């Protein structure tokens, strides 16, 4: 819950990097953590509408040592996902 929080776009590689326009909050909750992220639609280059479908996976990476950029653990909303294959992800459908 303390420490730096960062949203990072991995793909496409030619535009990969940190995304400072994403707002992230977290806190201890029950037997774990609660994470909230506000991601502007402009980051994806789409104008959302009800009924639109997206391949979607939420993955949280943890690093307990800020002086060393090393991933300690990762938790994903879809354990069977393949990073570069959105057809293996879950489906997000927008509604009103």
PDB file of C-alpha atoms in Angstrom:
ATOM      1  CA  UNK A   1       0.000   0.000   0.000  1.00  0.00           C
ATOM      2  CA  UNK A   2       2.978   2.296   0.477  1.00  0.00           C
ATOM      3  CA  UNK A   3       5.590   2.971  -2.130  1.00  0.00           C
ATOM      4  CA  UNK A   4       5.539   3.852  -5.787  1.00  0.00           C
ATOM      5  CA  UNK A   5       2.612   2.763  -7.924  1.00  0.00           C
ATOM      6  CA  UNK A   6       3.067   2.649 -11.677  1.00  0.00           C
ATOM      7  CA  UNK A   7       0.945   1.777 -14.697  1.00  0.00           C
ATOM      8  CA  UNK A   8       3.099   0.448 -17.515  1.00  0.00           C
ATOM      9  CA  UNK A   9       2.061  -0.294 -21.084  1.00  0.00           C
ATOM     10  CA  UNK A  10       4.093  -3.244 -22.429  1.00  0.00           C
ATOM     11  CA  UNK A  11       2.632  -3.555 -25.919  1.00  0.00           C
ATOM     12  CA  UNK A  12       2.882  -2.435 -28.607  1.00  0.00           C
ATOM     13  CA  UNK A  13       6.596  -2.231 -27.881  1.00  0.00           C
ATOM     14  CA  UNK A  14       7.137   0.926 -29.944  1.00  0.00           C
ATOM     15  CA  UNK A  15       4.983   2.898 -27.461  1.00  0.00           C
ATOM     16  CA  UNK A  16       5.795   0.914 -24.305  1.00  0.00           C
ATOM     17  CA  UNK A  17       6.407   2.840 -21.116  1.00  0.00           C
ATOM     18  CA  UNK A  18       4.997   4.285 -17.925  1.00  0.00           C
ATOM     19  CA  UNK A  19       1.542   5.873 -18.152  1.00  0.00           C
ATOM     20  CA  UNK A  20       1.337   8.728 -15.651  1.00  0.00           C
ATOM     21  CA  UNK A  21      -2.267   9.568 -16.597  1.00  0.00           C
ATOM     22  CA  UNK A  22      -3.416   6.352 -14.866  1.00  0.00           C
ATOM     23  CA  UNK A  23      -4.349   6.968 -11.220  1.00  0.00           C
ATOM     24  CA  UNK A  24      -3.741   4.056  -8.825  1.00  0.00           C
ATOM     25  CA  UNK A  25      -4.749   3.575  -5.203  1.00  0.00           C
ATOM     26  CA  UNK A  26      -4.389   0.598  -2.869  1.00  0.00           C
ATOM     27  CA  UNK A  27      -4.917  -0.357   0.749  1.00  0.00           C
ATOM     28  CA  UNK A  28      -4.976  -3.385   3.040  1.00  0.00           C
ATOM     29  CA  UNK A  29      -8.390  -5.031   2.984  1.00  0.00           C
ATOM     30  CA  UNK A  30      -9.568  -8.100   4.897  1.00  0.00           C
ATOM     31  CA  UNK A  31      -6.926 -10.789   4.158  1.00  0.00           C
ATOM     32  CA  UNK A  32      -5.282  -9.037   1.221  1.00  0.00           C
ATOM     33  CA  UNK A  33      -5.239  -5.805  -0.726  1.00  0.00           C
ATOM     34  CA  UNK A  34      -7.703  -3.678  -2.625  1.00  0.00           C
ATOM     35  CA  UNK A  35      -6.437  -1.929  -5.753  1.00  0.00           C
ATOM     36  CA  UNK A  36      -8.304   0.720  -7.738  1.00  0.00           C
ATOM     37  CA  UNK A  37      -7.169   2.192 -11.030  1.00  0.00           C
ATOM     38  CA  UNK A  38      -8.673   4.995 -13.111  1.00  0.00           C
ATOM     39  CA  UNK A  39      -7.605   4.525 -16.737  1.00  0.00           C
ATOM     40  CA  UNK A  40      -8.668   7.186 -19.239  1.00  0.00           C
ATOM     41  CA  UNK A  41     -10.226   5.829 -22.441  1.00  0.00           C
ATOM     42  CA  UNK A  42      -7.873   8.052 -24.432  1.00  0.00           C
ATOM     43  CA  UNK A  43      -5.015   5.756 -23.380  1.00  0.00           C
ATOM     44  CA  UNK A  44      -6.565   3.020 -25.531  1.00  0.00           C
ATOM     45  CA  UNK A  45      -7.452   5.347 -28.383  1.00  0.00           C
ATOM     46  CA  UNK A  46     -11.127   4.371 -28.334  1.00  0.00           C
ATOM     47  CA  UNK A  47     -14.443   6.074 -27.720  1.00  0.00           C
ATOM     48  CA  UNK A  48     -16.438   3.660 -25.548  1.00  0.00           C
ATOM     49  CA  UNK A  49     -20.071   2.706 -26.204  1.00  0.00           C
ATOM     50  CA  UNK A  50     -22.523   0.314 -24.541  1.00  0.00           C
ATOM     51  CA  UNK A  51     -22.183  -3.216 -25.881  1.00  0.00           C
ATOM     52  CA  UNK A  52     -18.557  -2.865 -26.957  1.00  0.00           C
ATOM     53  CA  UNK A  53     -16.358  -5.933 -26.253  1.00  0.00           C
ATOM     54  CA  UNK A  54     -12.688  -5.947 -25.237  1.00  0.00           C
ATOM     55  CA  UNK A  55     -10.129  -8.620 -24.405  1.00  0.00           C
ATOM     56  CA  UNK A  56      -9.129  -7.732 -20.852  1.00  0.00           C
ATOM     57  CA  UNK A  57      -6.752  -8.963 -18.153  1.00  0.00           C
ATOM     58  CA  UNK A  58      -5.758  -7.149 -14.985  1.00  0.00           C
ATOM     59  CA  UNK A  59      -2.337  -8.105 -13.625  1.00  0.00           C
ATOM     60  CA  UNK A  60      -0.661  -6.710 -10.536  1.00  0.00           C
ATOM     61  CA  UNK A  61       3.105  -6.936 -10.186  1.00  0.00           C
ATOM     62  CA  UNK A  62       4.775  -6.500  -6.793  1.00  0.00           C
ATOM     63  CA  UNK A  63       8.268  -5.305  -5.982  1.00  0.00           C
ATOM     64  CA  UNK A  64       9.145  -4.822  -2.316  1.00  0.00           C
ATOM     65  CA  UNK A  65      12.521  -3.197  -3.043  1.00  0.00           C
ATOM     66  CA  UNK A  66      12.184   0.163  -4.816  1.00  0.00           C
ATOM     67  CA  UNK A  67      15.943   0.423  -5.410  1.00  0.00           C
ATOM     68  CA  UNK A  68      15.907  -2.759  -7.530  1.00  0.00           C
ATOM     69  CA  UNK A  69      13.506  -3.123 -10.481  1.00  0.00           C
ATOM     70  CA  UNK A  70      12.777  -6.785  -9.861  1.00  0.00           C
ATOM     71  CA  UNK A  71       9.348  -8.414  -9.851  1.00  0.00           C
ATOM     72  CA  UNK A  72       8.707 -10.296  -6.595  1.00  0.00           C
ATOM     73  CA  UNK A  73       5.300 -11.624  -7.607  1.00  0.00           C
ATOM     74  CA  UNK A  74       2.475 -11.192 -10.098  1.00  0.00           C
ATOM     75  CA  UNK A  75      -1.233 -11.845  -9.703  1.00  0.00           C
ATOM     76  CA  UNK A  76      -3.484 -11.885 -12.748  1.00  0.00           C
ATOM     77  CA  UNK A  77      -7.248 -11.951 -13.216  1.00  0.00           C
ATOM     78  CA  UNK A  78      -6.722 -14.781 -15.740  1.00  0.00           C
ATOM     79  CA  UNK A  79      -4.100 -17.390 -14.906  1.00  0.00           C
ATOM     80  CA  UNK A  80      -4.398 -18.972 -18.372  1.00  0.00           C
ATOM     81  CA  UNK A  81      -3.758 -15.791 -20.320  1.00  0.00           C
ATOM     82  CA  UNK A  82      -1.014 -15.477 -22.887  1.00  0.00           C
ATOM     83  CA  UNK A  83       0.446 -11.976 -22.736  1.00  0.00           C
ATOM     84  CA  UNK A  84       0.571 -11.308 -26.474  1.00  0.00           C
ATOM     85  CA  UNK A  85      -2.658 -13.124 -27.403  1.00  0.00           C
ATOM     86  CA  UNK A  86      -5.775 -11.112 -26.422  1.00  0.00           C
ATOM     87  CA  UNK A  87      -8.016 -13.975 -27.580  1.00  0.00           C
ATOM     88  CA  UNK A  88      -6.785 -15.911 -24.507  1.00  0.00           C
ATOM     89  CA  UNK A  89      -7.929 -13.147 -22.141  1.00  0.00           C
ATOM     90  CA  UNK A  90     -11.264 -12.624 -20.428  1.00  0.00           C
ATOM     91  CA  UNK A  91     -13.956 -10.532 -22.090  1.00  0.00           C
ATOM     92  CA  UNK A  92     -14.979  -7.080 -20.863  1.00  0.00           C
ATOM     93  CA  UNK A  93     -18.360  -5.891 -22.124  1.00  0.00           C
ATOM     94  CA  UNK A  94     -19.444  -2.292 -21.540  1.00  0.00           C
ATOM     95  CA  UNK A  95     -22.945  -1.450 -20.376  1.00  0.00           C
ATOM     96  CA  UNK A  96     -24.910   1.686 -19.534  1.00  0.00           C
TER      97      UNK A  96
END
